[in-house]
Amino acid sequence: MNVGFIGTGSMGGMLVEAFIRSGALPPECIAVANRTPAKAERLALRYPGVRAVRSNAEAAAGRDIVFLCVKPLDFKTVIDEIRASVQPEQLIVSITSPVLLAHLEEWLPCRVAKVIPSITNMALSGVTLCIYGSRIEPEQMAMLEGLLSHISQPIRIDEKYTRVVSDLSSCGPAFMAFVLRRFVDAAVEETGIGREDAERLAAGMLLGTGRLLTGEGLSADELIRRVSVPGGITAAALKQLDTELDGVFNRLIRTTHAKFREDLAKVDQSFAVKH
C-alpha cells in the first residue's frame, strides 16, 4: 500500500508517526508534502524511508490512499493542485470536519472519505471516525479501516453527526485534560500537595478509569455506583458537581456546533470560488 500525506502539521504528522510506530505502514510506503517543505523534510529525516516530495500533486499521484491534512480554507487550493493527478480508483481522505463529502465528490474524480482522528491515536488508542462518500467500494472501506485499526478503533458514522462525535472523540481529550488540570490545581491550592504528585495521581486515575469503561465493560453509571457510597464523601462531592455542572456540557456542545456552522459557511464560500 502506498500512502500520501498532504499536510504534516499537528494531526498529519501524528498520523504518519502513529502508522509507522504501530507497524501499519513501513516508511518506504509513505510520501509527504507540506506547504512549508522544511516540515515535510524534517519528518522524512526522523523516519528514514519516508519521502518528502516538493508538490501536492506528486504526493497524490499513484497513491492508494491520500490523506488531506490541511486547514479547511486551504482545501480548495489543494484540490485544484491535485485534481489532474488523481485517478478514479484512488481514495482521497479528508481529516477536516467542516469539509463535506459533497465538496470532495464535486471537485474530485475519485473515491472519497472523511476520517476524524484523535490525539489518543498517538498512544495507538481511542477511536477514529469514518464517513464514506457514495462512490467508495467495500474493499476500500476495509483497506482504510484495516490501516486505522493499527492505531485506533475505527467507527463508521453518519456525516450529520460529525460535529458531536468529534466533540466526544477528538475534542474530548482536551476537554477532559482541562477538567483534570483544574482538579489538580484545586488539590494543590487547597491542601499544599506537590503538583508533580497530584498530576501523577490524577493521570493514573484517568488511565485506570478509561480501562474500566472499556476493557472491563463498566458503564459510567455502574462505575459511579461502585465508588459512591450513599451518605459518603464521594456522594457529597458528586452532589456538588451535579449542581455546578448543570448545563455546562450542553452549552459546550452548542458552542462547538456554532463554530462548526461558521467554519462550514466559510468552506462553502471557498469552494464556490473558481480557482
Short mmCIF file of C-alpha atoms in Angstrom, two decimals, residues 64-262:
data_model
loop_
_atom_site.label_atom_id
_atom_site.label_comp_id
_atom_site.label_asym_id
_atom_site.label_seq_id
_atom_site.Cartn_x
_atom_site.Cartn_y
_atom_site.Cartn_z
CA ASP A 64 -3.67 4.03 -2.96
CA ILE A 65 -4.76 6.45 -0.23
CA VAL A 66 -4.09 10.18 0.09
CA PHE A 67 -4.73 11.90 3.41
CA LEU A 68 -5.54 15.61 3.15
CA CYS A 69 -4.44 17.08 6.48
CA VAL A 70 -4.77 20.79 5.77
CA LYS A 71 -6.83 23.66 7.17
CA PRO A 72 -10.42 23.96 5.94
CA LEU A 73 -9.86 27.10 3.88
CA ASP A 74 -6.82 25.54 2.17
CA PHE A 75 -8.79 22.58 0.81
CA LYS A 76 -9.99 24.07 -2.44
CA THR A 77 -6.48 25.20 -3.37
CA VAL A 78 -5.05 21.75 -2.62
CA ILE A 79 -7.82 20.02 -4.58
CA ASP A 80 -7.16 22.27 -7.58
CA GLU A 81 -3.48 21.30 -7.38
CA ILE A 82 -4.02 17.53 -7.25
CA ARG A 83 -7.17 17.02 -9.37
CA ALA A 84 -5.31 16.34 -12.61
CA SER A 85 -3.05 13.79 -10.85
CA VAL A 86 -5.83 11.78 -9.24
CA GLN A 87 -7.27 8.65 -10.83
CA PRO A 88 -10.81 7.27 -10.30
CA GLU A 89 -9.62 4.20 -8.35
CA GLN A 90 -7.74 6.24 -5.74
CA LEU A 91 -9.09 7.07 -2.29
CA ILE A 92 -8.80 10.64 -1.01
CA VAL A 93 -9.35 11.04 2.73
CA SER A 94 -10.06 14.35 4.45
CA ILE A 95 -9.38 14.67 8.18
CA THR A 96 -11.13 18.06 8.43
CA SER A 97 -14.71 18.09 9.73
CA PRO A 98 -16.12 21.25 8.02
CA VAL A 99 -15.14 19.91 4.59
CA LEU A 100 -18.12 17.85 3.46
CA LEU A 101 -18.09 14.73 1.32
CA ALA A 102 -20.22 16.67 -1.17
CA HIS A 103 -17.40 19.20 -1.55
CA LEU A 104 -14.91 16.44 -2.28
CA GLU A 105 -17.11 14.45 -4.64
CA GLU A 106 -17.99 17.55 -6.64
CA TRP A 107 -14.38 18.51 -7.30
CA LEU A 108 -12.52 15.17 -7.36
CA PRO A 109 -12.95 12.28 -9.84
CA CYS A 110 -12.12 9.53 -7.35
CA ARG A 111 -13.46 7.80 -4.24
CA VAL A 112 -13.56 9.98 -1.12
CA ALA A 113 -13.90 9.54 2.62
CA LYS A 114 -13.64 11.61 5.75
CA VAL A 115 -11.79 10.47 8.85
CA ILE A 116 -11.72 12.25 12.20
CA PRO A 117 -8.64 11.15 14.13
CA SER A 118 -7.86 11.89 17.78
CA ILE A 119 -4.71 12.77 19.66
CA THR A 120 -5.28 9.49 21.54
CA ASN A 121 -4.14 7.76 18.34
CA MET A 122 -0.62 8.81 19.37
CA ALA A 123 -0.93 6.16 22.06
CA LEU A 124 -2.35 3.70 19.47
CA SER A 125 -5.64 4.04 21.30
CA GLY A 126 -9.01 5.76 21.11
CA VAL A 127 -11.30 5.78 18.10
CA THR A 128 -11.19 7.10 14.57
CA LEU A 129 -14.43 8.22 12.97
CA CYS A 130 -15.03 7.09 9.38
CA ILE A 131 -17.50 8.66 6.94
CA TYR A 132 -17.74 7.45 3.34
CA GLY A 133 -18.71 9.02 0.04
CA SER A 134 -21.15 7.50 -2.42
CA ARG A 135 -18.52 6.19 -4.86
CA ILE A 136 -16.40 4.20 -2.43
CA GLU A 137 -16.22 0.40 -2.74
CA PRO A 138 -16.45 -2.03 0.23
CA GLU A 139 -12.86 -3.18 -0.34
CA GLN A 140 -11.63 0.39 0.03
CA MET A 141 -13.56 0.78 3.27
CA ALA A 142 -11.90 -2.40 4.51
CA MET A 143 -8.48 -1.17 3.38
CA LEU A 144 -8.84 2.15 5.19
CA GLU A 145 -10.30 0.66 8.36
CA GLY A 146 -7.63 -2.05 8.37
CA LEU A 147 -4.99 0.68 8.31
CA LEU A 148 -6.69 2.72 11.03
CA SER A 149 -7.21 -0.33 13.24
CA HIS A 150 -3.47 -0.37 13.97
CA ILE A 151 -3.77 2.95 15.81
CA SER A 152 -7.40 3.10 16.94
CA GLN A 153 -10.85 1.57 16.81
CA PRO A 154 -12.44 2.71 13.52
CA ILE A 155 -16.13 3.55 13.88
CA ARG A 156 -18.45 4.36 10.97
CA ILE A 157 -20.77 7.32 11.50
CA ASP A 158 -23.31 9.34 9.55
CA GLU A 159 -21.93 12.66 8.34
CA LYS A 160 -24.74 14.61 10.03
CA TYR A 161 -23.25 13.61 13.41
CA THR A 162 -19.72 14.70 12.51
CA ARG A 163 -19.60 17.59 14.95
CA VAL A 164 -20.96 15.89 18.06
CA VAL A 165 -18.91 12.72 17.64
CA SER A 166 -15.85 14.90 17.07
CA ASP A 167 -16.66 16.67 20.35
CA LEU A 168 -16.63 13.33 22.13
CA SER A 169 -13.67 11.61 20.48
CA SER A 170 -11.41 14.31 19.05
CA CYS A 171 -12.02 17.42 21.19
CA GLY A 172 -12.88 15.29 24.21
CA PRO A 173 -9.26 14.63 25.26
CA ALA A 174 -8.67 18.39 25.55
CA PHE A 175 -11.92 18.86 27.48
CA MET A 176 -11.07 16.04 29.90
CA ALA A 177 -7.46 17.27 30.27
CA PHE A 178 -8.79 20.75 31.07
CA VAL A 179 -11.08 19.38 33.77
CA LEU A 180 -8.24 17.22 35.14
CA ARG A 181 -5.92 20.24 35.26
CA ARG A 182 -8.49 22.23 37.21
CA PHE A 183 -8.91 19.29 39.60
CA VAL A 184 -5.14 19.20 40.16
CA ASP A 185 -4.99 22.99 40.57
CA ALA A 186 -7.63 22.82 43.28
CA ALA A 187 -5.88 19.97 45.09
CA VAL A 188 -2.61 21.91 45.16
CA GLU A 189 -4.25 25.19 46.24
CA GLU A 190 -6.46 23.70 48.92
CA THR A 191 -4.06 21.19 50.52
CA GLY A 192 -0.49 22.05 49.53
CA ILE A 193 0.19 18.65 47.95
CA GLY A 194 3.06 18.80 45.45
CA ARG A 195 1.91 19.44 41.87
CA GLU A 196 4.02 16.61 40.44
CA ASP A 197 2.48 14.10 42.85
CA ALA A 198 -1.03 15.40 42.20
CA GLU A 199 -0.56 15.23 38.43
CA ARG A 200 0.78 11.67 38.62
CA LEU A 201 -2.13 10.56 40.80
CA ALA A 202 -4.73 12.22 38.57
CA ALA A 203 -3.23 10.88 35.34
CA GLY A 204 -3.09 7.36 36.75
CA MET A 205 -6.68 7.68 37.88
CA LEU A 206 -7.78 8.78 34.39
CA LEU A 207 -5.93 5.89 32.75
CA GLY A 208 -7.49 3.35 35.11
CA THR A 209 -10.94 4.86 34.68
CA GLY A 210 -10.65 4.58 30.92
CA ARG A 211 -9.71 0.93 31.23
CA LEU A 212 -12.69 0.21 33.47
CA LEU A 213 -15.02 1.86 30.96
CA THR A 214 -13.56 -0.05 28.02
CA GLY A 215 -11.69 -3.25 28.84
CA GLU A 216 -13.73 -4.10 31.94
CA GLY A 217 -17.02 -3.07 30.37
CA LEU A 218 -18.31 -0.91 33.23
CA SER A 219 -20.76 1.84 32.28
CA ALA A 220 -20.32 5.32 33.72
CA ASP A 221 -23.37 4.78 35.94
CA GLU A 222 -22.02 1.45 37.21
CA LEU A 223 -18.64 2.98 37.99
CA ILE A 224 -20.27 5.83 39.92
CA ARG A 225 -22.36 3.37 41.94
CA ARG A 226 -19.30 1.23 42.74
CA VAL A 227 -17.32 4.22 44.06
CA SER A 228 -20.06 6.29 45.66
CA VAL A 229 -21.42 5.01 48.98
CA PRO A 230 -24.75 6.63 49.96
CA GLY A 231 -24.07 9.29 52.55
CA GLY A 232 -20.32 9.05 51.98
CA ILE A 233 -17.63 11.52 50.93
CA THR A 234 -17.82 10.73 47.21
CA ALA A 235 -21.61 11.06 47.22
CA ALA A 236 -21.38 14.50 48.84
CA ALA A 237 -18.84 15.65 46.25
CA LEU A 238 -20.91 14.26 43.37
CA LYS A 239 -23.94 16.23 44.60
CA GLN A 240 -21.82 19.39 44.44
CA LEU A 241 -20.57 18.51 40.95
CA ASP A 242 -24.10 17.86 39.73
CA THR A 243 -25.13 21.34 40.84
CA GLU A 244 -22.07 23.15 39.48
CA LEU A 245 -22.01 21.36 36.12
CA ASP A 246 -25.72 21.67 35.38
CA GLY A 247 -25.97 22.65 31.71
CA VAL A 248 -22.21 23.16 31.24
CA PHE A 249 -21.76 20.44 28.63
CA ASN A 250 -24.96 21.41 26.82
CA ARG A 251 -23.51 24.90 26.43
CA LEU A 252 -20.17 23.43 25.37
CA ILE A 253 -21.83 21.44 22.57
CA ARG A 254 -23.81 24.48 21.45
CA THR A 255 -20.54 26.42 21.26
CA THR A 256 -18.74 23.81 19.16
CA HIS A 257 -21.73 23.48 16.83
CA ALA A 258 -21.96 27.25 16.34
CA LYS A 259 -18.25 27.40 15.45
CA PHE A 260 -18.69 24.44 13.11
CA ARG A 261 -21.53 26.19 11.26
CA GLU A 262 -19.37 29.29 10.95
#
